[in-house]
Amino acid sequence: MAPPTPTFSPLYQQIKSLILRALEAGEWAPGQTIPSEQELAVRFGVSQGTVRKAIDELAAENILLRRQGKGTFVSSHHDPRALFRFLRLVPLNGGAAQPVSVPLECWRARAGQEASKNLQVAMGSPLTIIRRLLKFDVKPVVVDEIYLPGEMFQGLTLEVLQDWEGSLYSLFESRFGLRMIRASERVRAVAAERAVAEMLGVAEHSPLLSVERVAYTYADKPVEWRRGLYSTADHFYLNELN
Amino acid sequence: MAPPTPTFSPLYQQIKSLILRALEAGEWAPGQTIPSEQELAVRFGVSQGTVRKAIDELAAENILLRRQGKGTFVSSHHDPRALFRFLRLVPLNGGAAQPVSVPLECWRARAGQEASKNLQVAMGSPLTIIRRLLKFDVKPVVVDEIYLPGEMFQGLTLEVLQDWEGSLYSLFESRFGLRMIRASERVRAVAAERAVAEMLGVAEHSPLLSVERVAYTYADKPVEWRRGLYSTADHFYLNELN
DNA sequence: TAGTGGTCTAGACCACAAA
DNA sequence: TTGTGGTCTAGACCACTAC
């Protein structure tokens, strides 16, 4: 006897995949609308309700953004609301909530063991590395070291970074067509080494938050690995558990 | 001219509220099934689809749990899967993933300014305070100090805590009928004071994670405030950003 | 006024679990 | 076999936005 089909995939999941593939292929640009539910229903040969359920899930994953009366939009890191989706840092007592990125260095290197594991690239493959400061209201709060697969970020230089107004991810989106969809962070407490302590204006050996992040684009492909050292003298890392 | 009705609440939201109210009133016990969608549809006088959408949202909030073919269950902290919903601590290199709670002290006090603010109770109102250790595989990793509104936790003693096998929240659920629905955590890095350093087996002034949590039950009512100090020598705090 | 997403319904059928 | 949740459809109507 043949086994009963072990793989059952609901129609709306298949539609979801098709929409994702279209997004991945750049068929609709970030910030722009996708076709209406009715149009997509015709295109895919299913009912509007099925398209709706597919879009519902993509909206829940922050990949699409629905706006009643206007349409469904491809979400974009240009949207200022998108910033704090990935930066969970909040001032302790009021203070400036808008951070400013200050690029310090940008250079090329080759992937070591750790980078190769986190970015799922071969050992020795080219990397682009960024070091930068995050300031809240003139005050430095975070030092980041950011590892990127070199092939995907051709032409990324310190000048490009310095000329950019806005978040890193919005630069990645505009300049390199890479959209970060989700990320995973590992948080630990570490003692500040001297160089970092100086940059953040804290005493050597002060406790800092070490935040290691791997960020993924479509199809769960990792495209960024970063390590941030956060001074939590005036800020905290906020996490909502649901 | 009268303004056009500024308050529009979809039917399914109203149904959702009704279900929440029933849960709050204890009409269905944690771990047990609620009536079928069809039954609820009849009870509330709406279509099954409307009940479904209400339940969908409650399931997304981890308040209900759907199981195809079996029914819809009231989620419970007895479910072992529920543990890591609130404890985001993961071993660095394998190691025991199941923590053991070791209650150290349990005493009464009166709410100071901070407790009063976090628990939304009056200054001077009675509190129950717990101090406990969390061990992974014999090794102490977390020291917690937990502040609870005294009225809601009558009869909570060190003996009760020591006799309980399982998580704190499952005790709260069984013994005091209080279910934690969501929580908000503020994470910072701090230096270990001597007493804490000794308990965790680390050097004085070692960097630790300070995790302050306010946990809420139905209707966003805060019922627990705790501060944990985490040793991140062998563990890290994991956070998924979506 | 037209077009979008949002809600609600009724009904058919499928997948899964338990008896 | 029965009962549960899960999927899919078709159609009506509502709320919001823009023209």
mmCIF file of C-alpha atoms in Angstrom, chain A residues 82-183:
data_model
loop_
_atom_site.group_PDB
_atom_site.id
_atom_site.type_symbol
_atom_site.label_atom_id
_atom_site.label_comp_id
_atom_site.label_asym_id
_atom_site.label_seq_id
_atom_site.Cartn_x
_atom_site.Cartn_y
_atom_site.Cartn_z
ATOM 1 C CA ALA A 82 10.523 49.659 12.293
ATOM 2 C CA LEU A 83 13.605 50.852 14.182
ATOM 3 C CA PHE A 84 12.646 49.701 17.650
ATOM 4 C CA ARG A 85 11.582 46.360 16.313
ATOM 5 C CA PHE A 86 15.247 45.417 16.383
ATOM 6 C CA LEU A 87 16.735 47.916 18.819
ATOM 7 C CA ARG A 88 15.273 47.126 22.217
ATOM 8 C CA LEU A 89 17.010 49.915 24.062
ATOM 9 C CA VAL A 90 14.987 52.396 26.120
ATOM 10 C CA PRO A 91 16.130 55.360 28.226
ATOM 11 C CA LEU A 92 15.789 54.846 31.978
ATOM 12 C CA ASN A 93 14.427 58.319 32.703
ATOM 13 C CA GLY A 94 12.986 60.023 29.683
ATOM 14 C CA GLY A 95 15.855 61.332 27.594
ATOM 15 C CA ALA A 96 16.319 61.135 23.848
ATOM 16 C CA ALA A 97 14.724 58.038 22.375
ATOM 17 C CA GLN A 98 16.130 58.540 18.870
ATOM 18 C CA PRO A 99 19.615 57.125 18.468
ATOM 19 C CA VAL A 100 22.211 58.363 15.998
ATOM 20 C CA SER A 101 24.615 55.987 14.292
ATOM 21 C CA VAL A 102 28.265 57.051 14.077
ATOM 22 C CA PRO A 103 30.303 54.799 11.771
ATOM 23 C CA LEU A 104 33.922 54.484 12.930
ATOM 24 C CA GLU A 105 35.546 51.946 10.654
ATOM 25 C CA CYS A 106 34.750 49.660 7.760
ATOM 26 C CA TRP A 107 37.140 47.044 6.451
ATOM 27 C CA ARG A 108 37.402 43.681 4.687
ATOM 28 C CA ALA A 109 38.515 40.408 6.211
ATOM 29 C CA ARG A 110 38.033 36.676 5.838
ATOM 30 C CA ALA A 111 35.577 34.568 7.760
ATOM 31 C CA GLY A 112 36.923 32.739 10.794
ATOM 32 C CA GLN A 113 35.208 29.868 12.483
ATOM 33 C CA GLU A 114 32.676 31.898 14.410
ATOM 34 C CA ALA A 115 31.660 34.161 11.527
ATOM 35 C CA SER A 116 31.436 31.182 9.215
ATOM 36 C CA LYS A 117 29.102 29.394 11.606
ATOM 37 C CA ASN A 118 26.865 32.367 12.308
ATOM 38 C CA LEU A 119 26.613 33.586 8.724
ATOM 39 C CA GLN A 120 26.571 30.086 7.228
ATOM 40 C CA VAL A 121 29.364 30.871 4.809
ATOM 41 C CA ALA A 122 32.567 28.964 4.076
ATOM 42 C CA MET A 123 35.638 29.547 6.226
ATOM 43 C CA GLY A 124 37.843 32.129 4.586
ATOM 44 C CA SER A 125 35.100 33.688 2.500
ATOM 45 C CA PRO A 126 35.185 37.477 2.279
ATOM 46 C CA LEU A 127 33.594 39.594 4.988
ATOM 47 C CA THR A 128 32.841 43.255 5.405
ATOM 48 C CA ILE A 129 33.190 44.448 8.966
ATOM 49 C CA ILE A 130 31.810 47.661 10.416
ATOM 50 C CA ARG A 131 32.557 49.230 13.745
ATOM 51 C CA ARG A 132 30.225 51.944 14.855
ATOM 52 C CA LEU A 133 28.893 53.863 17.811
ATOM 53 C CA LEU A 134 25.275 54.442 18.714
ATOM 54 C CA LYS A 135 24.618 57.742 20.459
ATOM 55 C CA PHE A 136 21.545 58.863 22.285
ATOM 56 C CA ASP A 137 21.571 62.611 22.566
ATOM 57 C CA VAL A 138 25.337 63.023 22.038
ATOM 58 C CA LYS A 139 26.014 60.314 24.633
ATOM 59 C CA PRO A 140 27.577 57.067 23.323
ATOM 60 C CA VAL A 141 25.626 54.034 24.551
ATOM 61 C CA VAL A 142 26.446 51.166 22.215
ATOM 62 C CA VAL A 143 29.549 49.961 20.379
ATOM 63 C CA ASP A 144 28.694 47.582 17.569
ATOM 64 C CA GLU A 145 30.891 45.331 15.505
ATOM 65 C CA ILE A 146 28.986 44.110 12.462
ATOM 66 C CA TYR A 147 29.977 41.210 10.208
ATOM 67 C CA LEU A 148 28.498 40.975 6.718
ATOM 68 C CA PRO A 149 29.021 38.529 3.864
ATOM 69 C CA GLY A 150 31.306 40.407 1.489
ATOM 70 C CA GLU A 151 29.639 39.315 -1.748
ATOM 71 C CA MET A 152 26.314 40.788 -0.754
ATOM 72 C CA PHE A 153 27.729 44.121 0.294
ATOM 73 C CA GLN A 154 29.975 45.102 -2.602
ATOM 74 C CA GLY A 155 30.756 48.776 -2.489
ATOM 75 C CA LEU A 156 30.056 49.253 1.193
ATOM 76 C CA THR A 157 32.610 51.709 2.529
ATOM 77 C CA LEU A 158 32.991 54.020 5.488
ATOM 78 C CA GLU A 159 32.049 56.949 3.248
ATOM 79 C CA VAL A 160 28.809 55.278 2.180
ATOM 80 C CA LEU A 161 27.985 54.687 5.830
ATOM 81 C CA GLN A 162 28.814 58.214 6.859
ATOM 82 C CA ASP A 163 26.770 59.747 4.063
ATOM 83 C CA TRP A 164 23.684 57.771 4.994
ATOM 84 C CA GLU A 165 20.977 59.415 7.047
ATOM 85 C CA GLY A 166 18.933 56.731 8.730
ATOM 86 C CA SER A 167 19.281 53.259 10.145
ATOM 87 C CA LEU A 168 21.730 50.656 8.927
ATOM 88 C CA TYR A 169 18.941 48.341 7.892
ATOM 89 C CA SER A 170 17.339 51.040 5.779
ATOM 90 C CA LEU A 171 20.699 51.471 4.039
ATOM 91 C CA PHE A 172 20.940 47.715 3.483
ATOM 92 C CA GLU A 173 17.434 47.771 2.058
ATOM 93 C CA SER A 174 17.947 50.698 -0.324
ATOM 94 C CA ARG A 175 21.503 50.145 -1.393
ATOM 95 C CA PHE A 176 21.816 46.365 -1.357
ATOM 96 C CA GLY A 177 18.233 45.179 -1.703
ATOM 97 C CA LEU A 178 18.478 43.176 1.511
ATOM 98 C CA ARG A 179 15.570 43.209 3.936
ATOM 99 C CA MET A 180 16.033 41.924 7.461
ATOM 100 C CA ILE A 181 12.996 39.890 8.418
ATOM 101 C CA ARG A 182 13.823 38.536 11.828
ATOM 102 C CA ALA A 183 16.735 38.232 14.231
#
